[in-house]
mmCIF file of C-alpha atoms and ligand atoms in Angstrom:
data_model
loop_
_atom_site.group_PDB
_atom_site.id
_atom_site.type_symbol
_atom_site.label_atom_id
_atom_site.label_comp_id
_atom_site.label_asym_id
_atom_site.label_seq_id
_atom_site.Cartn_x
_atom_site.Cartn_y
_atom_site.Cartn_z
ATOM 1 C CA MET A 1 -0.061 0.164 -0.070
ATOM 2 C CA ASN A 2 0.868 3.401 -0.404
ATOM 3 C CA PRO A 3 1.602 5.079 3.195
ATOM 4 C CA ALA A 4 0.462 8.496 1.642
ATOM 5 C CA LEU A 5 -2.772 7.201 0.643
ATOM 6 C CA GLY A 6 -4.291 5.064 2.915
ATOM 7 C CA VAL A 7 -2.047 5.342 6.199
ATOM 8 C CA ALA A 8 -2.098 7.838 9.060
ATOM 9 C CA ILE A 9 -0.333 7.648 12.417
ATOM 10 C CA ILE A 10 -1.452 9.300 15.593
ATOM 11 C CA ALA A 11 1.505 10.196 17.819
ATOM 12 C CA VAL A 12 0.064 10.154 21.860
ATOM 13 C CA ALA A 13 1.474 12.781 23.698
ATOM 14 C CA ALA A 14 -0.983 13.824 26.241
ATOM 15 C CA GLY A 15 0.341 12.568 29.174
ATOM 16 C CA ARG A 16 0.841 14.437 32.387
ATOM 17 C CA GLY A 17 3.016 12.367 34.442
ATOM 18 C CA SER A 18 6.735 12.625 34.437
ATOM 19 C CA ARG A 19 8.968 10.136 36.403
ATOM 20 C CA LEU A 20 11.831 11.924 35.063
ATOM 21 C CA GLY A 21 11.201 15.075 37.550
ATOM 22 C CA GLY A 22 11.154 18.672 36.346
ATOM 23 C CA ASP A 23 8.265 20.604 35.881
ATOM 24 C CA ILE A 24 7.270 19.964 32.125
ATOM 25 C CA PRO A 25 5.660 16.596 30.901
ATOM 26 C CA LYS A 26 8.181 14.023 29.739
ATOM 27 C CA GLN A 27 7.446 14.398 26.002
ATOM 28 C CA TYR A 28 8.625 18.182 26.099
ATOM 29 C CA ARG A 29 11.845 17.359 27.977
ATOM 30 C CA LYS A 30 14.835 18.007 25.642
ATOM 31 C CA ILE A 31 17.343 15.039 24.195
ATOM 32 C CA ALA A 32 20.496 16.534 22.809
ATOM 33 C CA GLY A 33 18.800 20.113 22.771
ATOM 34 C CA LYS A 34 15.719 19.101 21.139
ATOM 35 C CA PRO A 35 12.195 18.027 22.806
ATOM 36 C CA LEU A 36 11.459 14.328 22.979
ATOM 37 C CA LEU A 37 8.445 14.606 21.088
ATOM 38 C CA ALA A 38 10.139 16.804 18.163
ATOM 39 C CA ARG A 39 12.549 13.907 17.823
ATOM 40 C CA THR A 40 9.859 11.231 17.609
ATOM 41 C CA LEU A 41 7.660 13.447 15.036
ATOM 42 C CA GLU A 42 11.014 13.671 12.964
ATOM 43 C CA SER A 43 11.565 9.766 13.242
ATOM 44 C CA LEU A 44 7.973 9.064 12.417
ATOM 45 C CA SER A 45 8.144 11.441 9.411
ATOM 46 C CA ARG A 46 11.575 9.963 8.096
ATOM 47 C CA ALA A 47 10.001 6.457 8.387
ATOM 48 C CA THR A 48 6.844 7.035 6.204
ATOM 49 C CA PRO A 49 5.019 9.125 3.898
ATOM 50 C CA ALA A 50 1.944 8.937 5.923
ATOM 51 C CA ILE A 51 0.158 11.919 7.455
ATOM 52 C CA ILE A 52 0.849 12.299 11.309
ATOM 53 C CA LEU A 53 -1.707 13.447 14.222
ATOM 54 C CA PRO A 54 -0.081 14.614 17.369
ATOM 55 C CA VAL A 55 -2.668 14.382 20.159
ATOM 56 C CA ILE A 56 -1.739 16.806 23.276
ATOM 57 C CA HIS A 57 -2.829 18.029 26.202
ATOM 58 C CA GLU A 58 -4.815 21.309 25.861
ATOM 59 C CA ASP A 59 -2.706 22.762 28.370
ATOM 60 C CA ASP A 60 0.400 22.174 26.359
ATOM 61 C CA THR A 61 -0.611 24.003 23.194
ATOM 62 C CA GLU A 62 2.117 26.604 23.766
ATOM 63 C CA LEU A 63 4.782 23.999 24.615
ATOM 64 C CA TYR A 64 4.090 22.115 21.761
ATOM 65 C CA ARG A 65 3.831 25.307 19.573
ATOM 66 C CA LEU A 66 7.435 25.810 20.595
ATOM 67 C CA SER A 67 8.554 22.092 20.321
ATOM 68 C CA VAL A 68 7.687 21.698 16.750
ATOM 69 C CA VAL A 69 9.147 25.337 15.227
ATOM 70 C CA GLY A 70 11.493 23.334 12.773
ATOM 71 C CA LEU A 71 8.547 20.957 11.976
ATOM 72 C CA GLN A 72 5.848 23.543 11.033
ATOM 73 C CA ASP A 73 6.699 23.483 7.095
ATOM 74 C CA ASN A 74 6.229 19.736 6.962
ATOM 75 C CA PRO A 75 2.822 19.047 5.105
ATOM 76 C CA LYS A 76 2.499 15.688 6.591
ATOM 77 C CA LEU A 77 2.455 16.738 10.211
ATOM 78 C CA MET A 78 -1.396 17.701 10.997
ATOM 79 C CA ALA A 79 -2.536 20.417 13.587
ATOM 80 C CA PRO A 80 -2.714 18.754 17.119
ATOM 81 C CA ALA A 81 -5.803 17.072 18.400
ATOM 82 C CA TYR A 82 -6.458 17.390 22.066
ATOM 83 C CA GLY A 83 -6.611 14.407 24.294
ATOM 84 C CA GLY A 84 -8.319 12.991 27.338
ATOM 85 C CA ALA A 85 -8.106 11.880 30.917
ATOM 86 C CA THR A 86 -6.569 8.735 30.084
ATOM 87 C CA ARG A 87 -4.322 7.047 27.089
ATOM 88 C CA GLN A 88 -7.160 5.485 25.951
ATOM 89 C CA ALA A 89 -9.531 8.401 25.780
ATOM 90 C CA SER A 90 -6.482 10.389 24.013
ATOM 91 C CA VAL A 91 -6.069 7.659 21.372
ATOM 92 C CA ARG A 92 -10.129 7.673 20.980
ATOM 93 C CA LEU A 93 -10.147 11.281 20.555
ATOM 94 C CA GLY A 94 -7.452 11.335 18.198
ATOM 95 C CA LEU A 95 -9.306 8.625 15.605
ATOM 96 C CA GLU A 96 -12.442 10.730 16.158
ATOM 97 C CA ALA A 97 -10.309 13.890 15.042
ATOM 98 C CA LEU A 98 -9.168 12.073 11.764
ATOM 99 C CA LEU A 99 -12.754 11.152 10.890
ATOM 100 C CA ALA A 100 -13.993 14.884 11.441
ATOM 101 C CA ARG A 101 -11.126 16.216 9.578
ATOM 102 C CA LYS A 102 -11.926 13.632 6.698
ATOM 103 C CA ALA A 103 -8.738 12.010 7.049
ATOM 104 C CA ALA A 104 -9.845 8.449 8.087
ATOM 105 C CA PRO A 105 -7.299 6.136 6.771
ATOM 106 C CA LYS A 106 -7.437 2.669 5.665
ATOM 107 C CA ILE A 107 -4.778 1.583 8.428
ATOM 108 C CA VAL A 108 -3.660 3.450 11.374
ATOM 109 C CA LEU A 109 -0.732 3.423 13.503
ATOM 110 C CA ILE A 110 -0.783 4.398 17.078
ATOM 111 C CA HIS A 111 2.563 5.486 18.616
ATOM 112 C CA ASP A 112 3.983 6.534 21.807
ATOM 113 C CA ALA A 113 5.548 10.038 21.721
ATOM 114 C CA ALA A 114 8.561 8.678 24.040
ATOM 115 C CA ARG A 115 9.833 6.135 21.296
ATOM 116 C CA LEU A 116 11.939 8.261 19.292
ATOM 117 C CA PHE A 117 14.157 5.668 17.608
ATOM 118 C CA VAL A 118 10.950 4.240 15.516
ATOM 119 C CA SER A 119 12.446 3.012 12.314
ATOM 120 C CA GLY A 120 11.398 2.610 8.742
ATOM 121 C CA ASP A 121 11.442 -1.042 8.810
ATOM 122 C CA LEU A 122 9.317 -1.234 11.915
ATOM 123 C CA VAL A 123 6.684 1.052 10.679
ATOM 124 C CA ALA A 124 6.524 -1.040 7.304
ATOM 125 C CA ASN A 125 6.182 -3.899 9.075
ATOM 126 C CA ALA A 126 3.408 -2.634 11.134
ATOM 127 C CA ILE A 127 1.330 -1.579 7.928
ATOM 128 C CA ALA A 128 1.871 -5.094 6.468
ATOM 129 C CA GLY A 129 0.905 -6.863 9.768
ATOM 130 C CA ALA A 130 -2.415 -4.499 10.051
ATOM 131 C CA GLU A 131 -3.129 -5.269 6.017
ATOM 132 C CA ALA A 132 -2.764 -9.029 6.609
ATOM 133 C CA TYR A 133 -4.364 -9.471 10.103
ATOM 134 C CA GLY A 134 -6.315 -6.284 11.002
ATOM 135 C CA ALA A 135 -4.437 -5.523 14.404
ATOM 136 C CA ALA A 136 -0.561 -5.993 14.602
ATOM 137 C CA ILE A 137 1.687 -4.903 17.135
ATOM 138 C CA PRO A 138 5.571 -5.153 17.627
ATOM 139 C CA GLY A 139 6.552 -7.671 20.758
ATOM 140 C CA LEU A 140 9.992 -8.569 21.929
ATOM 141 C CA PRO A 141 10.524 -12.067 23.505
ATOM 142 C CA LEU A 142 11.861 -11.766 27.567
ATOM 143 C CA SER A 143 14.978 -12.537 28.652
ATOM 144 C CA ASP A 144 13.728 -12.293 32.319
ATOM 145 C CA THR A 145 11.604 -15.229 33.785
ATOM 146 C CA ILE A 146 8.145 -13.305 35.124
ATOM 147 C CA LYS A 147 6.346 -14.087 38.327
ATOM 148 C CA GLU A 148 2.872 -13.193 39.204
ATOM 149 C CA ILE A 149 2.862 -12.310 42.910
ATOM 150 C CA ASP A 150 0.291 -11.709 45.271
ATOM 151 C CA GLU A 151 -0.265 -8.429 47.582
ATOM 152 C CA ASN A 152 2.227 -9.972 50.365
ATOM 153 C CA GLY A 153 4.919 -10.382 47.587
ATOM 154 C CA ILE A 154 4.602 -13.926 47.694
ATOM 155 C CA VAL A 155 4.765 -15.878 44.225
ATOM 156 C CA ILE A 156 1.644 -17.171 43.054
ATOM 157 C CA SER A 157 2.974 -18.418 39.449
ATOM 158 C CA THR A 158 5.437 -18.210 37.174
ATOM 159 C CA ALA A 159 4.607 -17.527 33.430
ATOM 160 C CA GLU A 160 5.688 -19.570 30.557
ATOM 161 C CA ARG A 161 8.350 -17.096 29.109
ATOM 162 C CA GLU A 162 8.197 -18.611 25.663
ATOM 163 C CA ARG A 163 4.756 -17.447 25.234
ATOM 164 C CA LEU A 164 5.376 -13.848 26.675
ATOM 165 C CA ARG A 165 5.976 -10.831 24.501
ATOM 166 C CA SER A 166 7.122 -7.222 25.773
ATOM 167 C CA VAL A 167 5.073 -4.973 23.439
ATOM 168 C CA GLN A 168 5.942 -1.582 21.849
ATOM 169 C CA THR A 169 4.571 0.568 19.317
ATOM 170 C CA PRO A 170 3.636 1.399 16.664
ATOM 171 C CA GLN A 171 0.730 -0.577 17.084
ATOM 172 C CA ALA A 172 -1.357 -1.035 13.745
ATOM 173 C CA PHE A 173 -4.713 -1.314 13.064
ATOM 174 C CA ASP A 174 -7.708 -1.369 10.347
ATOM 175 C CA PHE A 175 -9.098 1.945 10.980
ATOM 176 C CA LYS A 176 -12.617 0.771 11.329
ATOM 177 C CA LEU A 177 -11.674 -1.933 13.150
ATOM 178 C CA ILE A 178 -9.621 -0.251 16.054
ATOM 179 C CA PHE A 179 -12.213 3.139 15.805
ATOM 180 C CA GLU A 180 -15.158 0.844 16.718
ATOM 181 C CA ALA A 181 -13.636 -1.183 19.480
ATOM 182 C CA HIS A 182 -12.579 2.157 21.116
ATOM 183 C CA ARG A 183 -16.012 3.549 20.856
ATOM 184 C CA HIS A 184 -17.380 0.168 22.211
ATOM 185 C CA ALA A 185 -14.945 0.190 25.158
ATOM 186 C CA ALA A 186 -16.098 3.549 26.118
ATOM 187 C CA SER A 187 -19.587 2.948 25.940
ATOM 188 C CA LYS A 188 -19.029 0.005 28.258
ATOM 189 C CA GLY A 189 -17.304 2.368 30.810
ATOM 190 C CA VAL A 190 -14.008 0.460 30.279
ATOM 191 C CA THR A 191 -11.675 3.963 30.002
ATOM 192 C CA ASP A 192 -7.944 2.725 31.172
ATOM 193 C CA LEU A 193 -6.833 0.097 29.115
ATOM 194 C CA PRO A 194 -2.981 0.154 28.852
ATOM 195 C CA ASP A 195 -2.642 0.027 24.863
ATOM 196 C CA ASP A 196 -4.560 0.142 21.786
ATOM 197 C CA ALA A 197 -4.575 -3.828 21.484
ATOM 198 C CA ALA A 198 -6.120 -4.302 24.566
ATOM 199 C CA VAL A 199 -8.696 -2.030 23.362
ATOM 200 C CA ALA A 200 -8.807 -4.499 20.127
ATOM 201 C CA GLU A 201 -8.976 -7.645 22.361
ATOM 202 C CA PHE A 202 -11.946 -6.351 24.576
ATOM 203 C CA ALA A 203 -13.952 -6.075 21.401
ATOM 204 C CA GLY A 204 -13.083 -9.599 20.630
ATOM 205 C CA HIS A 205 -10.495 -9.190 17.737
ATOM 206 C CA ARG A 206 -7.295 -11.263 17.508
ATOM 207 C CA VAL A 207 -4.178 -9.383 17.549
ATOM 208 C CA HIS A 208 -1.134 -10.426 15.796
ATOM 209 C CA ILE A 209 2.602 -9.993 17.273
ATOM 210 C CA PHE A 210 5.532 -9.177 14.706
ATOM 211 C CA PRO A 211 8.925 -8.945 15.985
ATOM 212 C CA GLY A 212 9.685 -5.463 17.691
ATOM 213 C CA GLU A 213 13.025 -3.881 17.779
ATOM 214 C CA SER A 214 15.061 -3.580 20.902
ATOM 215 C CA ALA A 215 16.557 -0.267 20.138
ATOM 216 C CA ASN A 216 12.701 0.904 19.929
ATOM 217 C CA VAL A 217 13.060 2.151 23.888
ATOM 218 C CA LYS A 218 10.299 4.259 25.739
ATOM 219 C CA ILE A 219 11.848 6.924 27.452
ATOM 220 C CA THR A 220 10.769 6.620 30.787
ATOM 221 C CA THR A 221 13.705 7.542 33.432
ATOM 222 C CA SER A 222 16.057 9.999 33.484
ATOM 223 C CA GLU A 223 18.960 7.340 32.855
ATOM 224 C CA ASP A 224 16.777 6.317 29.750
ATOM 225 C CA LEU A 225 17.048 9.904 28.741
ATOM 226 C CA LYS A 226 20.780 9.773 29.383
ATOM 227 C CA VAL A 227 21.252 6.728 27.115
ATOM 228 C CA ALA A 228 19.178 8.120 24.341
ATOM 229 C CA GLU A 229 21.338 11.435 24.405
ATOM 230 C CA GLU A 230 24.345 9.385 23.906
ATOM 231 C CA THR A 231 22.916 7.210 21.448
ATOM 232 C CA LEU A 232 22.216 10.601 19.547
ATOM 233 C CA MET A 233 25.584 11.823 19.954
ATOM 234 C CA ARG A 234 27.256 8.874 18.428
ATOM 235 C CA GLU A 235 25.605 9.445 15.040
ATOM 236 C CA LEU A 236 26.814 13.095 14.948
ATOM 237 C CA THR A 237 30.678 12.667 14.152
ATOM 238 C CA ASP A 238 31.408 16.239 12.389
ATOM 239 C CA VAL A 239 32.811 17.605 15.594
ATOM 240 C CA ARG A 240 33.102 21.359 15.383
ATOM 241 C CA THR A 241 34.465 24.158 17.935
ATOM 242 C CA GLY A 242 33.746 27.801 18.565
ATOM 243 C CA GLN A 243 34.718 30.614 20.451
ATOM 244 C CA GLY A 244 33.541 33.612 21.860
ATOM 245 C CA TYR A 245 34.390 37.135 23.613
ATOM 246 C CA ASP A 246 32.646 39.621 25.026
ATOM 247 C CA VAL A 247 32.851 42.510 27.313
ATOM 248 C CA HIS A 248 30.379 45.080 29.158
ATOM 249 C CA ALA A 249 31.284 48.104 31.161
ATOM 250 C CA PHE A 250 29.987 48.795 34.604
ATOM 251 C CA GLU A 251 27.237 51.416 35.360
ATOM 252 C CA PRO A 252 25.063 52.579 38.103
ATOM 253 C CA GLY A 253 22.967 50.022 39.057
ATOM 254 C CA ASP A 254 22.164 47.219 41.553
ATOM 255 C CA HIS A 255 22.548 44.096 39.924
ATOM 256 C CA ILE A 256 23.607 41.920 36.698
ATOM 257 C CA TRP A 257 22.789 39.220 34.691
ATOM 258 C CA LEU A 258 25.149 36.346 34.228
ATOM 259 C CA GLY A 259 23.875 33.154 32.463
ATOM 260 C CA GLY A 260 20.379 34.245 32.954
ATOM 261 C CA VAL A 261 20.873 34.601 36.877
ATOM 262 C CA ARG A 262 20.131 37.599 38.565
ATOM 263 C CA ILE A 263 22.791 38.575 40.928
ATOM 264 C CA PRO A 264 22.810 41.431 43.072
ATOM 265 C CA HIS A 265 25.827 43.738 43.006
ATOM 266 C CA ARG A 266 27.061 47.254 43.830
ATOM 267 C CA GLN A 267 27.006 48.289 39.984
ATOM 268 C CA GLY A 268 24.886 47.012 36.896
ATOM 269 C CA LEU A 269 26.218 46.177 33.392
ATOM 270 C CA LYS A 270 25.964 48.726 30.662
ATOM 271 C CA GLY A 271 24.330 47.425 27.278
ATOM 272 C CA HIS A 272 21.584 47.363 24.875
ATOM 273 C CA SER A 273 20.113 44.175 26.100
ATOM 274 C CA ASP A 274 20.225 43.080 29.783
ATOM 275 C CA ALA A 275 24.201 42.809 29.128
ATOM 276 C CA ASP A 276 24.441 39.491 30.062
ATOM 277 C CA VAL A 277 28.477 39.173 29.138
ATOM 278 C CA LEU A 278 28.307 35.410 29.460
ATOM 279 C CA SER A 279 25.355 34.637 27.671
ATOM 280 C CA HIS A 280 26.732 36.890 25.043
ATOM 281 C CA ALA A 281 30.165 34.836 24.901
ATOM 282 C CA ILE A 282 28.523 31.454 24.889
ATOM 283 C CA THR A 283 26.234 32.913 22.038
ATOM 284 C CA ASP A 284 29.109 33.864 19.792
ATOM 285 C CA ALA A 285 30.835 30.417 20.800
ATOM 286 C CA LEU A 286 27.963 28.419 19.569
ATOM 287 C CA LEU A 287 27.417 30.558 16.320
ATOM 288 C CA GLY A 288 31.180 30.211 15.551
ATOM 289 C CA ALA A 289 30.787 26.511 15.963
ATOM 290 C CA ILE A 290 28.386 26.503 13.203
ATOM 291 C CA ALA A 291 29.958 29.082 11.067
ATOM 292 C CA ASP A 292 26.758 31.340 11.300
ATOM 293 C CA GLY A 293 27.910 35.010 11.811
ATOM 294 C CA ASP A 294 27.749 36.577 15.309
ATOM 295 C CA ILE A 295 25.371 37.844 17.739
ATOM 296 C CA GLY A 296 25.669 41.470 16.424
ATOM 297 C CA SER A 297 24.560 39.874 12.792
ATOM 298 C CA HIS A 298 21.235 38.285 14.186
ATOM 299 C CA PHE A 299 20.595 40.668 16.597
ATOM 300 C CA PRO A 300 21.755 44.018 15.606
ATOM 301 C CA PRO A 301 22.171 46.557 18.461
ATOM 302 C CA SER A 302 20.623 49.281 16.116
ATOM 303 C CA ASP A 303 17.365 47.102 16.363
ATOM 304 C CA PRO A 304 15.146 48.720 19.366
ATOM 305 C CA GLN A 305 13.214 45.440 19.719
ATOM 306 C CA TRP A 306 16.324 44.027 21.687
ATOM 307 C CA ARG A 307 16.411 46.985 23.927
ATOM 308 C CA GLY A 308 16.745 45.298 27.521
ATOM 309 C CA ALA A 309 15.965 42.038 25.915
ATOM 310 C CA PRO A 310 16.975 39.196 28.255
ATOM 311 C CA SER A 311 19.791 37.235 26.713
ATOM 312 C CA ARG A 312 18.306 33.765 26.940
ATOM 313 C CA ILE A 313 16.675 34.710 23.501
ATOM 314 C CA PHE A 314 19.938 34.861 21.855
ATOM 315 C CA LEU A 315 20.969 31.386 23.349
ATOM 316 C CA GLU A 316 17.822 29.822 22.240
ATOM 317 C CA ALA A 317 18.650 31.178 18.875
ATOM 318 C CA ALA A 318 21.946 29.872 18.721
ATOM 319 C CA ALA A 319 20.674 26.502 19.990
ATOM 320 C CA ALA A 320 17.995 26.407 17.495
ATOM 321 C CA GLY A 321 20.658 27.096 14.647
ATOM 322 C CA ILE A 322 22.244 24.111 15.634
ATOM 323 C CA SER A 323 19.136 21.613 16.165
ATOM 324 C CA ALA A 324 18.167 23.015 12.895
ATOM 325 C CA ARG A 325 21.125 21.377 11.102
ATOM 326 C CA GLY A 326 20.458 18.465 13.130
ATOM 327 C CA GLY A 327 23.365 18.886 15.424
ATOM 328 C CA ALA A 328 23.889 18.899 19.173
ATOM 329 C CA ILE A 329 25.442 20.734 21.848
ATOM 330 C CA ALA A 330 28.573 18.509 23.235
ATOM 331 C CA HIS A 331 30.412 20.830 25.290
ATOM 332 C CA ILE A 332 30.464 24.721 26.694
ATOM 333 C CA ASP A 333 33.539 25.919 28.589
ATOM 334 C CA ALA A 334 32.935 29.545 29.931
ATOM 335 C CA THR A 335 35.225 31.718 31.688
ATOM 336 C CA ILE A 336 34.301 35.058 33.735
ATOM 337 C CA VAL A 337 37.105 37.529 34.422
ATOM 338 C CA CYS A 338 35.917 40.217 36.931
ATOM 339 C CA GLU A 339 37.300 41.308 40.442
ATOM 340 C CA ARG A 340 33.866 41.360 41.752
ATOM 341 C CA PRO A 341 31.142 40.017 42.377
ATOM 342 C CA LYS A 342 32.444 36.726 43.565
ATOM 343 C CA ILE A 343 31.243 33.786 41.237
ATOM 344 C CA GLY A 344 31.910 30.926 43.143
ATOM 345 C CA PRO A 345 28.697 31.174 45.198
ATOM 346 C CA HIS A 346 26.671 31.327 41.979
ATOM 347 C CA ARG A 347 28.523 29.084 39.744
ATOM 348 C CA ASP A 348 25.768 26.010 39.957
ATOM 349 C CA ALA A 349 22.660 28.230 39.533
ATOM 350 C CA ILE A 350 24.517 29.777 36.362
ATOM 351 C CA ARG A 351 25.291 26.568 35.239
ATOM 352 C CA ALA A 352 21.917 25.221 35.994
ATOM 353 C CA SER A 353 20.162 28.198 34.306
ATOM 354 C CA LEU A 354 22.498 27.780 31.156
ATOM 355 C CA ALA A 355 21.758 24.233 30.900
ATOM 356 C CA ASP A 356 18.001 24.647 31.031
ATOM 357 C CA ILE A 357 17.977 26.982 28.301
ATOM 358 C CA LEU A 358 20.294 25.261 25.735
ATOM 359 C CA GLY A 359 18.403 22.090 26.717
ATOM 360 C CA ILE A 360 21.808 19.849 27.750
ATOM 361 C CA ASP A 361 22.479 18.098 30.590
ATOM 362 C CA ILE A 362 24.615 20.022 33.131
ATOM 363 C CA GLY A 363 27.302 17.922 32.966
ATOM 364 C CA ARG A 364 28.121 19.203 29.242
ATOM 365 C CA LEU A 365 28.504 22.798 30.808
ATOM 366 C CA ALA A 366 31.806 24.079 32.588
ATOM 367 C CA LEU A 367 31.896 27.636 34.381
ATOM 368 C CA LYS A 368 35.177 29.145 35.636
ATOM 369 C CA ALA A 369 36.060 32.430 36.958
ATOM 370 C CA THR A 370 38.966 34.409 37.438
ATOM 371 C CA THR A 371 40.344 37.814 38.632
ATOM 372 C CA SER A 372 42.828 39.800 36.626
ATOM 373 C CA GLU A 373 45.004 40.462 39.646
ATOM 374 C CA GLY A 374 44.143 44.100 39.643
ATOM 375 C CA LEU A 375 45.512 44.815 35.839
ATOM 376 C CA GLY A 376 43.776 46.200 33.271
ATOM 377 C CA PHE A 377 39.981 47.289 32.887
ATOM 378 C CA THR A 378 38.762 44.028 34.805
ATOM 379 C CA GLY A 379 41.382 44.651 37.550
ATOM 380 C CA ARG A 380 40.271 48.380 37.725
ATOM 381 C CA GLU A 381 36.583 47.402 38.109
ATOM 382 C CA GLU A 382 35.604 49.135 34.939
ATOM 383 C CA GLY A 383 33.800 46.109 33.603
ATOM 384 C CA ILE A 384 33.509 42.191 33.178
ATOM 385 C CA ALA A 385 34.767 40.150 30.238
ATOM 386 C CA SER A 386 33.607 36.668 29.261
ATOM 387 C CA LEU A 387 35.366 34.087 27.202
ATOM 388 C CA ALA A 388 33.561 31.046 26.031
ATOM 389 C CA ILE A 389 34.391 27.759 23.615
ATOM 390 C CA ALA A 390 31.489 25.390 22.304
ATOM 391 C CA THR A 391 31.816 21.902 20.963
ATOM 392 C CA VAL A 392 28.929 21.111 18.737
ATOM 393 C CA ARG A 393 28.485 17.690 16.831
ATOM 394 C CA LEU A 394 26.786 17.614 13.681
ATOM 395 C CA PRO A 395 25.730 15.100 11.090
ATOM 396 C CA VAL A 396 28.255 14.572 8.306
HETATM 397 MG MG1 MG B 401 27.374 41.614 24.551
#
């Protein structure tokens, strides 16, 4: 079948929970500088010409918009639909949305947003399985023995391992079959089945298992996130470095900004934006690594819209430029040169702020500070200087 004609994919991304910590749902957490959901949508888009309908939580509309900035011109990506209170309800609403938008396909694939390594082979096998059997899901044999236990932790039974499969997504179905199965389950008041195969089973359908892929992991824990980032990094073999340098003079004031952190001080820093000298040096280092001009060429001081602007805008734009090239920030090493304020007490807060703005692990961001022993303009406390080196990995 030509997937462009008869296949649609629902990408389920409406969950609220996050075992990863942080205050945003895990599908919007960044992996190597790009949100997990955006990476999954890109993988799906590479895997198949089928249309893709993301199902998101209504509260995440703005988060979603920001996450898919690089994907907006992709004609396969439909505007998102809003999900419901459970995963099952979200998928049903996604199916309803396809119908309402006159985009009901012959075959629908339902995929978890947290599985970013979905491959073209897996998608093709899912489509072929649904064509042959009406309902087909990827499954892997287990290596561990599985025990059923009671509430006291006592083993009730030992499952026959050869007959067990650990199942993944995408799960693929004849559209009419799964749509009616979802409506059936909802009409019976069954609302929290763990996957769509269970919805089909509940309606009495036979579900076929085809081989899953061990690389098709679901990102659930912080460790999963770290391993996935390392996997992505390994594929980016063109390593570039860039340097940045910036100076701002002191002026009367009571605080300065460094790396997006407000630090009380007996003076302020003079500048067109918020004069965050550290963020400016890092922005230039990042732009240097991808040979994309400098901060002044992207954000001219002559442009009044940058007056007083928070410098995170510049950092985010540089990071987005790297992301748009399919690359990732591997490391940043920065130095602040000043007599005062003392940077040490603020070092980790500044690192955390920069890591958050750039969407990288804090372990990839080093910050150092030095005085200039009373020499020169920094020694006379006329201003602050900052230097940075960025290492960026790009696809070849
Ligand atoms: Mg500057």
